[in-house]
Short mmCIF file of C-alpha atoms in Angstrom, two decimals:
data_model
loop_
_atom_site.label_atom_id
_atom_site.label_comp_id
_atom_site.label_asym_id
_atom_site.label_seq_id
_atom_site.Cartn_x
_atom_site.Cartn_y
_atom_site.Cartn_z
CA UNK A 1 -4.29 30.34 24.24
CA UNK A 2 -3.70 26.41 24.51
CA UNK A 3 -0.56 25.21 23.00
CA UNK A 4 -1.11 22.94 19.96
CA UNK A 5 1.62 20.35 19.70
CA UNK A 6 3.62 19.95 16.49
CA UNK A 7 1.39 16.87 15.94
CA UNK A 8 -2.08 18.31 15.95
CA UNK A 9 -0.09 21.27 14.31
CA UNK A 10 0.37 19.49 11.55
CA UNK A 11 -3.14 18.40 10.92
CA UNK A 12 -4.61 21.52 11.63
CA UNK A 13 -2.31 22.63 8.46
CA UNK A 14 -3.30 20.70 6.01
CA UNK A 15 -5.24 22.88 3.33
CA UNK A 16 -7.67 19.48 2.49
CA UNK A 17 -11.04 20.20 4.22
CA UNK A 18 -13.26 18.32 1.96
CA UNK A 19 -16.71 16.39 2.99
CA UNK A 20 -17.43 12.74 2.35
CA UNK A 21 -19.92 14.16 -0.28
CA UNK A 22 -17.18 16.41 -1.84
CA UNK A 23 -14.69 13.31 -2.06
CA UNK A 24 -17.63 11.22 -3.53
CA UNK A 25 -18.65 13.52 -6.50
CA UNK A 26 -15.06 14.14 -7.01
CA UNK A 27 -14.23 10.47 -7.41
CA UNK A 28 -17.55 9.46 -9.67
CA UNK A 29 -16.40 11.95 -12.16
CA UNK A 30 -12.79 10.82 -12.38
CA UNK A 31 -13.90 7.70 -13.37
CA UNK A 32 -16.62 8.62 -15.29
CA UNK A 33 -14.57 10.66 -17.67
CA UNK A 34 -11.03 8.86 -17.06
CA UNK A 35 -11.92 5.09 -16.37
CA UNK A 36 -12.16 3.78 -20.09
CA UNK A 37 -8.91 5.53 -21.69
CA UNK A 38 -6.64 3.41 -19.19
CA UNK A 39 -8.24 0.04 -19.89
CA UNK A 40 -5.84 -1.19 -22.01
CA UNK A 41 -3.11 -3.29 -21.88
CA UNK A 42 -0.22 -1.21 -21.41
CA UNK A 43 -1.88 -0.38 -18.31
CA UNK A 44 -2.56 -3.82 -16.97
CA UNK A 45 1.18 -4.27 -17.73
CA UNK A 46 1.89 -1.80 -15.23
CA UNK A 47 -0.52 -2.64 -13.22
CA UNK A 48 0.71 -6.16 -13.01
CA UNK A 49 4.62 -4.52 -12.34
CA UNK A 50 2.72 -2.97 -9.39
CA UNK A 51 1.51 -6.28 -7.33
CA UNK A 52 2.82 -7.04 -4.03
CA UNK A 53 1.55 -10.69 -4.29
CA UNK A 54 0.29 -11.81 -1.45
CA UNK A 55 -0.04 -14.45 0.90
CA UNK A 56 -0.86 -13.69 4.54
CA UNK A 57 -2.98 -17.01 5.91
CA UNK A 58 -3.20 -19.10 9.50
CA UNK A 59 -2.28 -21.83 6.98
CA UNK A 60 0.77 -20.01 5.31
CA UNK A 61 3.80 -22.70 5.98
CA UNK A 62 7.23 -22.89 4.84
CA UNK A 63 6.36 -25.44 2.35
CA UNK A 64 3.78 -23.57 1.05
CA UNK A 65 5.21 -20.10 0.43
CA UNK A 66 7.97 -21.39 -0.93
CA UNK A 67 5.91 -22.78 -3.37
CA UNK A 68 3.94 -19.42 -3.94
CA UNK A 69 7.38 -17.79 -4.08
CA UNK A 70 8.62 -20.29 -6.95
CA UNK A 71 5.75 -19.23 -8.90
CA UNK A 72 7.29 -15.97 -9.48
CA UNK A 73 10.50 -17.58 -10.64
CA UNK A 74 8.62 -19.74 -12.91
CA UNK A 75 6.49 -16.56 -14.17
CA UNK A 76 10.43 -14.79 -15.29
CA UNK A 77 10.90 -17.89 -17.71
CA UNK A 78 7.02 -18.55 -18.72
CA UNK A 79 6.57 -15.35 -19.94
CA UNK A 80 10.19 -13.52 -20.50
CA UNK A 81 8.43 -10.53 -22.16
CA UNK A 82 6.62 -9.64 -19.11
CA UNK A 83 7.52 -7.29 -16.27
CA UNK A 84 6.88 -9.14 -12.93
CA UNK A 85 5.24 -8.94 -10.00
CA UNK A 86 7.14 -5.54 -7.54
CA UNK A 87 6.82 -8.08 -4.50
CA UNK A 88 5.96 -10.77 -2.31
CA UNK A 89 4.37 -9.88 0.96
CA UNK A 90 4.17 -12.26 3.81
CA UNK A 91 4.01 -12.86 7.38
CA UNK A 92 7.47 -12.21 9.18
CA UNK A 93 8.99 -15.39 9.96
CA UNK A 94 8.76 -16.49 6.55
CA UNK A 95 10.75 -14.03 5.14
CA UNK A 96 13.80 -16.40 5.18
CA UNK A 97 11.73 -18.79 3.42
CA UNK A 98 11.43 -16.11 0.24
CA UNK A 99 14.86 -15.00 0.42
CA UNK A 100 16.03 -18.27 -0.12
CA UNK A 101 13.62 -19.24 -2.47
CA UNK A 102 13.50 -15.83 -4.79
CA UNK A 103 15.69 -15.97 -8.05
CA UNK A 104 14.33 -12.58 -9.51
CA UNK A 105 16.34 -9.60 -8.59
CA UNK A 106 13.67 -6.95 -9.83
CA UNK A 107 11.42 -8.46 -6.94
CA UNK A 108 11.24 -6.91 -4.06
CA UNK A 109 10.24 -9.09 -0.42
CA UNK A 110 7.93 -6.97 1.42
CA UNK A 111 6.86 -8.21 5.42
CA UNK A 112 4.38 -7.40 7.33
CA UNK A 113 4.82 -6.54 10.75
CA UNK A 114 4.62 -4.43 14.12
CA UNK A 115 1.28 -6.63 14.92
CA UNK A 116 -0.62 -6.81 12.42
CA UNK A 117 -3.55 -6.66 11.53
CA UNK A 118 -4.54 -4.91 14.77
CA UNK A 119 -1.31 -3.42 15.65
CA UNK A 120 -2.22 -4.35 19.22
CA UNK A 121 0.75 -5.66 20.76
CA UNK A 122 3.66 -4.45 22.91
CA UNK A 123 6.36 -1.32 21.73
CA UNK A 124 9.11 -3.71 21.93
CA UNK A 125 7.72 -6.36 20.11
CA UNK A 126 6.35 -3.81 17.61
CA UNK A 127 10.48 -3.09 16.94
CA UNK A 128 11.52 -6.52 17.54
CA UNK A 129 9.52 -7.98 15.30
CA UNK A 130 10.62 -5.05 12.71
CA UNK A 131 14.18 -5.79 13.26
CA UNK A 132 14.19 -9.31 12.83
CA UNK A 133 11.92 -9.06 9.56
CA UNK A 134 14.46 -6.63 8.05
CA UNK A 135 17.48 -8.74 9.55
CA UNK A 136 16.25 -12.03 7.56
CA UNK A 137 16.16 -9.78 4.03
CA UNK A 138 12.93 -7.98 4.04
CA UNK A 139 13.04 -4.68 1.70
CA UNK A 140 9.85 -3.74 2.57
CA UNK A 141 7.93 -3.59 5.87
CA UNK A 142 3.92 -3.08 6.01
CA UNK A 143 2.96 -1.87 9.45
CA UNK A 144 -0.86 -0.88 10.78
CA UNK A 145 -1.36 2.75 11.72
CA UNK A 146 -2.17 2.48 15.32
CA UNK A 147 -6.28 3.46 15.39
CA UNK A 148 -6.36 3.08 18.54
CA UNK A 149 -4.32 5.60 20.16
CA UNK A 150 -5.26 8.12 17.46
CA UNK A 151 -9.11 7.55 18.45
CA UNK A 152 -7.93 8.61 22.08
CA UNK A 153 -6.36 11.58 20.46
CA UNK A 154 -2.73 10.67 21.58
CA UNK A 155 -0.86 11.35 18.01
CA UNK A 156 2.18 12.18 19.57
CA UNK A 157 1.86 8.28 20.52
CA UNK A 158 0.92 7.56 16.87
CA UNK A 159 3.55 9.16 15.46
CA UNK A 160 6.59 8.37 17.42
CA UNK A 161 5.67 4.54 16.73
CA UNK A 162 6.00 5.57 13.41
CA UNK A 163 9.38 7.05 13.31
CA UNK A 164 10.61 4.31 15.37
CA UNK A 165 9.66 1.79 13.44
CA UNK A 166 10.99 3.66 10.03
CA UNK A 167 14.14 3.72 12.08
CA UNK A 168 14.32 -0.36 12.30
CA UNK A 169 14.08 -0.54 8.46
CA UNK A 170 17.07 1.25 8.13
CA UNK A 171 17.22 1.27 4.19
CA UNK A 172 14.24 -0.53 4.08
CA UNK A 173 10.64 1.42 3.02
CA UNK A 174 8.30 1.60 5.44
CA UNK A 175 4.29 1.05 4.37
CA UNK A 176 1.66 2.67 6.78
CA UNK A 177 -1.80 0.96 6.44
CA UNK A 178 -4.40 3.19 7.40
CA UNK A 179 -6.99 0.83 8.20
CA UNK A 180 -9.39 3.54 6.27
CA UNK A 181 -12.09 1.03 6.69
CA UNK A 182 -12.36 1.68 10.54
CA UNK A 183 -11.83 5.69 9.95
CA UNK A 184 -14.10 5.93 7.64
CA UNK A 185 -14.59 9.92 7.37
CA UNK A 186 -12.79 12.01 4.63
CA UNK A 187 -11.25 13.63 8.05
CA UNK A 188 -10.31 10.88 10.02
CA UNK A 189 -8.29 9.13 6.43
CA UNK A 190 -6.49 13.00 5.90
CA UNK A 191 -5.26 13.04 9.88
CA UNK A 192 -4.04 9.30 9.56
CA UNK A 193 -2.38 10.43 5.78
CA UNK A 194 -0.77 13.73 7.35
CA UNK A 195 0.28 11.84 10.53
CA UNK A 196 1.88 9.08 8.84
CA UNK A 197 3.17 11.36 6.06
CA UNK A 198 5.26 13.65 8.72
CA UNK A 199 6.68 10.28 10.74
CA UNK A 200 8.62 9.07 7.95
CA UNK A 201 5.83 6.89 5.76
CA UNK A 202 7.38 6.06 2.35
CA UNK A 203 4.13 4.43 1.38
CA UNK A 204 0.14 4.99 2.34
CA UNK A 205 -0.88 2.06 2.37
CA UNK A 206 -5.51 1.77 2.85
CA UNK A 207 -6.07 -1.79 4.50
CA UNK A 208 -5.19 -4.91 5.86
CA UNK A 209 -7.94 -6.72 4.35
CA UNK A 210 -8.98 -8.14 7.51
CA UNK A 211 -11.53 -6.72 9.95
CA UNK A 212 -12.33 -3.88 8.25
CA UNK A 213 -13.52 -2.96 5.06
CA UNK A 214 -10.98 -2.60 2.31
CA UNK A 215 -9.63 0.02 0.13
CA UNK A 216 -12.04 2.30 -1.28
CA UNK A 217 -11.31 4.67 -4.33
CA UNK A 218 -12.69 7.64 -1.75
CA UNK A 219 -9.97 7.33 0.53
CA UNK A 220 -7.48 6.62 -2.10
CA UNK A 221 -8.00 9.69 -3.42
CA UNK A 222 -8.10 11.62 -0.18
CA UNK A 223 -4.95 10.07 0.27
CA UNK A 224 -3.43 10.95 -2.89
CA UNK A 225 -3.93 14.59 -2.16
CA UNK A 226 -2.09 14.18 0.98
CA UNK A 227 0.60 12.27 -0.72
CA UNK A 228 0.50 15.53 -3.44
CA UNK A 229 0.14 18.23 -0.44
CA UNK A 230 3.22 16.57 1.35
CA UNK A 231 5.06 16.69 -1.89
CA UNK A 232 4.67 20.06 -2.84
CA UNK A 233 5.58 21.31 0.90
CA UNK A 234 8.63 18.89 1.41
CA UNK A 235 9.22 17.79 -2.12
CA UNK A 236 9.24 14.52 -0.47
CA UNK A 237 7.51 11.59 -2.84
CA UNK A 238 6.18 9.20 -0.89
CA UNK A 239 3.97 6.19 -2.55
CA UNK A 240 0.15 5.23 -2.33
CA UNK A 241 -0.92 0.83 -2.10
CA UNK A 242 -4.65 -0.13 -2.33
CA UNK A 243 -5.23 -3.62 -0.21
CA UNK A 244 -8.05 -5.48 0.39
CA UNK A 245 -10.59 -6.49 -1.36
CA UNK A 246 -8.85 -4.95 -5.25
CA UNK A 247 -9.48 -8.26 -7.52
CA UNK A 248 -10.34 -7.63 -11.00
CA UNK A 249 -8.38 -5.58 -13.24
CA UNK A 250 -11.26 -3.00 -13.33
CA UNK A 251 -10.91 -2.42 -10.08
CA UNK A 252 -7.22 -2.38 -10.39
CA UNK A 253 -8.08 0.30 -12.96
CA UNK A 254 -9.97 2.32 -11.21
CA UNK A 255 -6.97 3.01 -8.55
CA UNK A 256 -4.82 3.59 -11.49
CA UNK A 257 -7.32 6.25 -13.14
CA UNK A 258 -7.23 8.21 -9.51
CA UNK A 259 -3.70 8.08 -8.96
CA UNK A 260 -2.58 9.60 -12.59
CA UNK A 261 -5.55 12.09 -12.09
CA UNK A 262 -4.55 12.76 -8.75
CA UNK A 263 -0.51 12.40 -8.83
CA UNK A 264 0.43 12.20 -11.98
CA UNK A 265 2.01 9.47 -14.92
CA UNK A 266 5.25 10.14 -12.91
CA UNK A 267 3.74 7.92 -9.44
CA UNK A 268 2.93 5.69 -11.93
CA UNK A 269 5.42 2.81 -11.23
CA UNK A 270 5.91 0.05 -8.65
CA UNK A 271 8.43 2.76 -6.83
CA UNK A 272 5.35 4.93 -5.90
CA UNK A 273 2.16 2.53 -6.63
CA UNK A 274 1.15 -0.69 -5.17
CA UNK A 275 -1.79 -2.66 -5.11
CA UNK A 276 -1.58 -5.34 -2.55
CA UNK A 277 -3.38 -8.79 -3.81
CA UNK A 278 -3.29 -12.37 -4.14
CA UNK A 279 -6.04 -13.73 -6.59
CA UNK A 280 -5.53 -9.98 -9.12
CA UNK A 281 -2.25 -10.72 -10.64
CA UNK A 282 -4.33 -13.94 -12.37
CA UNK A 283 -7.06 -11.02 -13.38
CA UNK A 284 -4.34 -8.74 -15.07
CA UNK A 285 -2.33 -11.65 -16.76
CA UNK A 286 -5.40 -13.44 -18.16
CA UNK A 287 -6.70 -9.71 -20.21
CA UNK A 288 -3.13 -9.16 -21.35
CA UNK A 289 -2.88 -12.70 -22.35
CA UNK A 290 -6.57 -13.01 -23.45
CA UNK A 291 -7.00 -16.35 -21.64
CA UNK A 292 -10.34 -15.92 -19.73
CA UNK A 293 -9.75 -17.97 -16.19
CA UNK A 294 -6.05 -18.02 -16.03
CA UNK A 295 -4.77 -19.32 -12.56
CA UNK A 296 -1.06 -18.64 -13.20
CA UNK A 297 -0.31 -17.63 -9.28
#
């Protein structure tokens, strides 16, 4: 008999086995019967706690994300009775930039990292550039699942990049973006989930929002039951963030409805659910303001 290693082990475990059809019919009647009881504004208020606002451009310059980072200072006095943003997500180097910059305590500075978008670089930069992220005052590092060795069937690689990278946060949480839009199968997004879930993930992240297609509510919930089969093996909670392409507080919604159907009210905060965006956090505060068009951010 061939010997299976832990890896592929692991995988081969996992009780999900559902089709892209299953996942599909499951998610259209979620919404269908769920969607319209959370469209309210207690929800976008949680929603809007949820944001890692984002700015991750070739034009992104110390000037300017200081600015976007005073923004959420100014939000704390504009509108006291508001919970802010969870974070501010940028590119590595200007994580200095926000920590100097940031006056609100609840918000967290999130960084991406390890090459992304395309993960494609070397090991030691991968860590390097980890280190150095959390060393200027990151709390949070975002780091791209790498496709390509898992295409090539080499999870052992996938998965010690993982844990080595976890390990250069320290007491920092460590994001995993799928990339679902380049797996694309029910079965490829579970493997990448159950991978990342076993290295150390503290977060399932779906996209970068780059070359591939973004977040889709069919793999968030295939990754929600991951993130719910993890937890009732290790009784380990580890959080889900939609990214690319979420805008309008529908769609913002719409993740919400399959994470409380999937996970329950108590995933419902930014500790355990994320949505990464830029141009949503206007969307949210203009419905629980009621001013149509608000460009606050």
């Amino acid at each position: 008999m061939e010997n299976i290693d832990k890896y592929h082990q692991a995988v081969i475990d996992s009780s999900i086995k559902l089709s892209d059809d299953e996942v599909k019919s499951a998610v259209e009647k979620i919404i269908s019967t769920k969607f319209s009881e959370n469209m309210n504004k207690e929800v976008y208020k949680t929603i809007l706690n949820s944001i890692d606002l984002t700015t991750l451009t070739s034009t992104d310059s110390p000037q300017s994300v200081a600015a976007f980072t005073d923004r959420v200072n100014e939000f704390e006095n504009e509108y006291p009775e508001l919970p802010n943003v969870a974070a501010i997500c940028v590119y590595p180097n200007f994580v200095q930039v926000v920590r100097t910059v940031l006056d609100v305590s609840s918000v967290e500075i999130a960084a991406v990292s390890g090459g992304f978008p395309s993960s494609q670089t070397f090991p030691e930069v991968k860590v390097a550039e980890t280190a150095l992220a959390i060393d200027s005052g990151a709390d949070e590092i975002d780091i791209v699942f790498s496709l390509g060795n898992y295409l090539d069937g080499d999870y052992e690689a996938v998965c010690d990049e993982i844990s080595e990278l976890k390990q250069c946060c320290r007491d920092g949480k460590l994001k995993v973006i799928l990339e679902t839009g380049a797996l694309k199968t029910a079965e490829n997004i579970k493997n990448a989930s159950v991978l990342s879930l076993y290295s150390g993930a503290d977060f399932l992240k779906t996209s970068t929002g780059k070359e591939f297609p973004g977040a889709t509510l069919e793999a968030a919930y295939v990754m929600a039951l991951c993130i719910k089969e993890y937890y009732e093996k290790t009784g380990n909670k580890v959080g889900f963030k939609a990214s690319g392409g979420v805008r309008t507080t529908e769609d913002a919604v719409k993740y919400y409805t399959i994470i409380k159907e999937v996970l329950g009210e108590e995933w419902l905060s930014n500790e355990y659910f994320r949505i990464g965006a830029s141009s949503l956090a206007n969307s949210v505060l203009a419905d629980i303001t009621d001013q149509p068009g608000l460009k606050f951010f």
